[in-house]
Tab-separated table of C-alpha atoms in Angstrom:
chain	number	residue	atom	x	y	z
T	1	MET	CA	-22.192	5.299	77.282
T	2	MET	CA	-24.589	7.522	77.723
T	3	GLN	CA	-25.744	9.906	81.234
T	4	PHE	CA	-28.550	11.244	81.918
T	5	ASP	CA	-28.782	13.203	85.917
T	6	ARG	CA	-32.074	14.896	86.352
T	7	VAL	CA	-32.982	15.748	83.415
T	8	THR	CA	-36.344	17.074	83.057
T	9	VAL	CA	-37.371	19.379	79.034
T	10	ALA	CA	-40.365	21.144	78.900
T	11	LYS	CA	-42.023	23.662	76.469
T	12	GLU	CA	-44.960	26.178	77.197
T	13	GLY	CA	-45.331	25.992	80.568
T	14	ARG	CA	-46.433	22.150	79.262
T	15	THR	CA	-42.969	19.032	81.096
T	16	ILE	CA	-42.516	16.338	78.569
T	17	LEU	CA	-39.900	14.754	80.772
T	18	SER	CA	-39.285	15.359	84.309
T	19	GLU	CA	-36.263	14.905	86.548
T	20	ILE	CA	-35.326	12.076	84.087
T	21	SER	CA	-31.951	10.461	86.411
T	22	LEU	CA	-30.042	7.267	84.009
T	23	ASP	CA	-26.841	5.288	82.909
T	24	LEU	CA	-27.617	3.291	79.986
T	25	PRO	CA	-23.987	1.363	79.475
T	26	GLU	CA	-26.323	-1.375	77.974
T	27	HIS	CA	-25.272	-3.050	74.706
T	28	ARG	CA	-29.137	-2.655	73.511
T	29	ILE	CA	-31.920	-0.825	75.314
T	30	GLY	CA	-35.753	-0.530	74.146
T	31	VAL	CA	-37.954	2.457	75.101
T	32	ILE	CA	-42.133	2.195	75.438
T	33	GLY	CA	-44.981	4.203	76.399
T	34	ASN	CA	-48.373	5.460	74.435
T	35	ASN	CA	-48.536	7.714	72.414
T	36	GLY	CA	-47.291	10.888	74.310
T	37	SER	CA	-45.443	9.865	77.080
T	38	GLY	CA	-42.264	11.615	75.965
T	39	LYS	CA	-40.474	9.030	74.204
T	40	SER	CA	-39.860	10.301	70.896
T	41	THR	CA	-37.797	12.782	73.064
T	42	PHE	CA	-35.787	11.550	75.326
T	43	LEU	CA	-34.571	10.184	72.403
T	44	ARG	CA	-33.959	13.076	70.419
T	45	LEU	CA	-31.920	14.441	73.950
T	46	PHE	CA	-29.099	11.584	72.743
T	47	ASN	CA	-28.190	13.144	70.081
T	48	GLY	CA	-28.463	16.554	70.888
T	49	LEU	CA	-31.790	17.411	68.406
T	50	GLU	CA	-33.690	18.486	72.054
T	51	ARG	CA	-32.516	20.027	74.614
T	52	PRO	CA	-32.300	20.280	79.230
T	53	THR	CA	-34.278	22.387	80.461
T	54	SER	CA	-32.108	21.418	83.466
T	55	GLY	CA	-30.180	18.838	84.553
T	56	ARG	CA	-27.390	17.129	82.342
T	57	VAL	CA	-26.814	14.608	80.164
T	58	ARG	CA	-23.247	13.444	79.499
T	59	TYR	CA	-21.166	11.047	77.107
T	60	LYS	CA	-18.987	8.988	78.953
T	61	GLY	CA	-19.215	11.120	81.295
T	62	GLU	CA	-18.170	14.005	79.792
T	63	ASP	CA	-20.779	17.063	78.353
T	64	LYS	CA	-20.117	17.111	74.805
T	65	THR	CA	-21.741	20.619	71.851
T	66	ASP	CA	-21.156	17.632	69.399
T	67	LEU	CA	-23.179	14.762	70.266
T	68	ARG	CA	-24.382	14.245	66.985
T	69	GLN	CA	-20.456	13.421	66.347
T	70	HIS	CA	-21.018	10.845	68.329
T	71	VAL	CA	-25.209	9.026	68.228
T	72	GLY	CA	-26.409	8.652	64.467
T	73	PHE	CA	-30.111	8.487	65.533
T	74	VAL	CA	-32.680	7.218	62.378
T	75	PHE	CA	-36.128	9.205	62.046
T	76	GLN	CA	-39.108	7.153	61.135
T	77	ASN	CA	-39.848	8.183	57.990
T	78	PRO	CA	-36.876	7.403	56.348
T	79	ASP	CA	-38.070	10.319	53.860
T	80	ASN	CA	-37.366	12.902	57.352
T	81	GLN	CA	-33.513	11.319	56.708
T	82	ILE	CA	-33.778	10.961	52.833
T	83	VAL	CA	-32.469	14.880	50.462
T	84	PHE	CA	-31.150	14.053	47.966
T	85	PRO	CA	-32.018	13.021	44.497
T	86	MET	CA	-29.627	9.734	44.074
T	87	VAL	CA	-28.790	7.282	46.780
T	88	ASP	CA	-25.125	7.151	45.851
T	89	GLU	CA	-25.479	11.358	46.565
T	90	ASP	CA	-27.516	11.193	49.925
T	91	LEU	CA	-24.451	8.832	51.242
T	92	ALA	CA	-22.039	11.411	50.449
T	93	PHE	CA	-23.100	14.751	51.638
T	94	GLY	CA	-22.927	13.972	56.339
T	95	LEU	CA	-19.393	12.816	54.627
T	96	LYS	CA	-18.595	17.128	52.487
T	97	ALA	CA	-19.783	18.399	55.199
T	98	ARG	CA	-17.285	16.272	57.837
T	99	LYS	CA	-14.855	18.046	54.625
T	100	LEU	CA	-13.273	13.867	53.897
T	101	SER	CA	-11.726	13.438	50.986
T	102	LYS	CA	-13.817	12.042	47.915
T	103	PRO	CA	-11.707	8.747	47.956
T	104	GLU	CA	-12.811	8.449	51.013
T	105	ILE	CA	-16.008	9.173	51.130
T	106	LYS	CA	-16.137	6.796	47.661
T	107	THR	CA	-14.568	3.840	50.001
T	108	ARG	CA	-17.144	4.626	52.769
T	109	ILE	CA	-19.991	5.007	50.090
T	110	ASP	CA	-18.849	1.170	48.577
T	111	ALA	CA	-17.726	-0.419	52.246
T	112	VAL	CA	-21.698	0.782	53.558
T	113	LEU	CA	-23.585	-0.771	50.697
T	114	THR	CA	-21.844	-4.001	51.224
T	115	GLU	CA	-22.240	-4.161	54.755
T	116	LEU	CA	-26.272	-4.061	54.175
T	117	SER	CA	-26.438	-5.829	51.131
T	118	LEU	CA	-27.556	-2.320	49.002
T	119	THR	CA	-25.156	-2.465	46.501
T	120	HIS	CA	-27.424	-2.507	43.279
T	121	LEU	CA	-29.372	0.176	44.893
T	122	ARG	CA	-26.720	2.381	44.538
T	123	GLU	CA	-27.267	4.990	41.345
T	124	ARG	CA	-31.219	4.516	42.723
T	125	LEU	CA	-33.721	7.787	42.440
T	126	THR	CA	-34.104	7.901	46.125
T	127	HIS	CA	-37.739	8.231	45.629
T	128	GLN	CA	-38.674	5.548	42.869
T	129	LEU	CA	-37.043	3.106	46.044
T	130	SER	CA	-39.963	1.242	48.032
T	131	GLY	CA	-40.068	2.031	51.842
T	132	GLY	CA	-38.213	-0.954	53.021
T	133	GLU	CA	-35.020	0.563	50.842
T	134	LYS	CA	-35.715	3.658	52.052
T	135	GLN	CA	-35.132	2.771	55.865
T	136	MET	CA	-32.525	0.670	55.359
T	137	VAL	CA	-30.994	4.007	53.135
T	138	ALA	CA	-31.404	5.429	55.968
T	139	LEU	CA	-30.057	3.545	58.454
T	140	ALA	CA	-26.754	3.269	55.991
T	141	GLY	CA	-26.457	6.803	55.544
T	142	VAL	CA	-25.983	7.147	59.498
T	143	LEU	CA	-23.991	4.320	59.365
T	144	ILE	CA	-21.750	5.845	57.189
T	145	THR	CA	-20.594	8.584	59.939
T	146	ARG	CA	-19.027	5.499	61.866
T	147	PRO	CA	-21.051	6.645	64.482
T	148	ASP	CA	-20.252	5.807	69.147
T	149	LEU	CA	-24.666	4.661	68.980
T	150	ILE	CA	-27.243	5.028	67.438
T	151	VAL	CA	-31.148	5.625	68.589
T	152	PHE	CA	-34.248	4.777	65.660
T	153	ASP	CA	-36.982	6.483	66.583
T	154	GLU	CA	-40.441	3.328	65.983
T	155	PRO	CA	-38.021	2.586	62.780
T	156	THR	CA	-39.891	-0.971	61.492
T	157	THR	CA	-43.644	1.664	62.262
T	158	LEU	CA	-44.170	1.967	58.388
T	159	LEU	CA	-42.178	-1.071	56.857
T	160	ASP	CA	-44.532	-4.376	55.753
T	161	LEU	CA	-43.949	-7.555	57.600
T	162	ARG	CA	-41.341	-8.946	55.532
T	163	ASN	CA	-39.165	-4.878	55.426
T	164	LYS	CA	-39.761	-5.468	59.165
T	165	LEU	CA	-37.843	-9.292	59.445
T	166	ARG	CA	-34.906	-7.689	56.709
T	167	PHE	CA	-34.835	-4.837	59.486
T	168	MET	CA	-34.611	-6.526	62.985
T	169	SER	CA	-31.573	-9.171	61.328
T	170	VAL	CA	-29.900	-6.034	60.348
T	171	LEU	CA	-30.452	-4.427	63.516
T	172	ASP	CA	-29.808	-7.494	65.847
T	173	ALA	CA	-25.960	-8.096	63.477
T	174	LEU	CA	-25.364	-4.898	64.019
T	175	PRO	CA	-22.031	-4.270	66.061
T	176	HIS	CA	-22.945	-0.614	67.153
T	177	PRO	CA	-24.839	-0.207	71.401
T	178	ALA	CA	-28.073	1.097	69.824
T	179	VAL	CA	-31.325	2.739	71.833
T	180	VAL	CA	-34.454	1.867	69.836
T	181	VAL	CA	-38.431	3.761	70.927
T	182	SER	CA	-40.686	1.089	69.638
T	183	HIS	CA	-44.561	-0.036	70.435
T	184	ASP	CA	-42.874	-3.682	68.848
T	185	LEU	CA	-42.642	-5.491	71.004
T	186	ASP	CA	-41.774	-7.977	69.215
T	187	LEU	CA	-38.369	-6.048	68.254
T	188	LEU	CA	-37.195	-5.274	71.448
T	189	ALA	CA	-37.884	-8.695	73.544
T	190	GLY	CA	-34.338	-9.893	72.907
T	191	PHE	CA	-32.953	-6.143	73.846
T	192	ASP	CA	-31.146	-5.564	77.330
T	193	ARG	CA	-33.367	-3.512	79.343
T	194	ILE	CA	-36.301	-1.690	78.651
T	195	LEU	CA	-37.615	1.410	79.595
T	196	HIS	CA	-40.928	2.381	80.223
T	197	ILE	CA	-41.747	6.091	80.165
T	198	GLU	CA	-45.918	6.986	81.058
T	199	ASP	CA	-46.014	10.970	81.214
T	200	GLY	CA	-42.772	12.031	81.222
T	201	HIS	CA	-41.534	10.220	83.951
T	202	ILE	CA	-39.705	6.579	84.030
T	203	ILE	CA	-42.434	4.445	84.917
T	204	ALA	CA	-40.220	1.076	84.945
T	205	ASP	CA	-37.131	0.008	83.832
T	206	GLY	CA	-35.636	-3.747	83.798
T	207	VAL	CA	-35.161	-7.198	81.676
T	208	PRO	CA	-38.187	-7.006	78.768
T	209	ASP	CA	-39.701	-10.400	80.448
T	210	VAL	CA	-40.294	-7.946	83.736
T	211	VAL	CA	-41.195	-4.756	82.002
T	212	ILE	CA	-42.957	-6.358	78.189
T	213	PRO	CA	-45.332	-8.097	80.351
T	214	ALA	CA	-46.121	-5.721	82.704
T	215	TYR	CA	-47.014	-2.559	79.938
T	216	ILE	CA	-48.914	-4.812	78.274
T	217	ALA	CA	-51.275	-5.544	81.730
T	218	ARG	CA	-51.096	-2.105	82.287
T	219	SER	CA	-52.266	-1.465	78.822
T	220	THR	CA	-55.065	-3.830	78.506
T	221	CYS	CA	-56.562	-2.315	81.820
């Protein structure tokens, strides 16, 4: 679905990603690496939050200027994503920007809250939600826009065990292709493909059973 052709990202004279070339057709792709390795910058290229200094990012073989219409982004901290005081208002925000009708907005809100078993949160104040509830509302805010692909930046980092397990179950059930940056190797163990990024380079690319043990061994040396 996404293709990277010799993509480099540099800022203030420092190269963050260097000559990344990838074709990413798999349904579930995990991205691992140490802090500061370039993982989050790589992820932000998927929906245009970051732009290449050189090279090209293609969606379904085409250069797109509207990647955010196709790729949803779930942030590590849901407080960076939730902007309105009421859950239903927050979910409606992205749809109003797309100029959907009020009946269509209501239909989509009803559907996504039902899909994620969040109907009881519809009229809740967002600042009163638990961390797990906020993460699910943030995911709902992405799903409601009906993206083709969803990228997640360390989605379980702020969750306790119960909410982490719930999130893993929801992620597993999603029909959408997903790319997930995470230090949580259990979350990625069942994925189709793992990319290991260090110092702005892809140093390993393969199935979890091969890439994850090599990453652990490298990290403990």
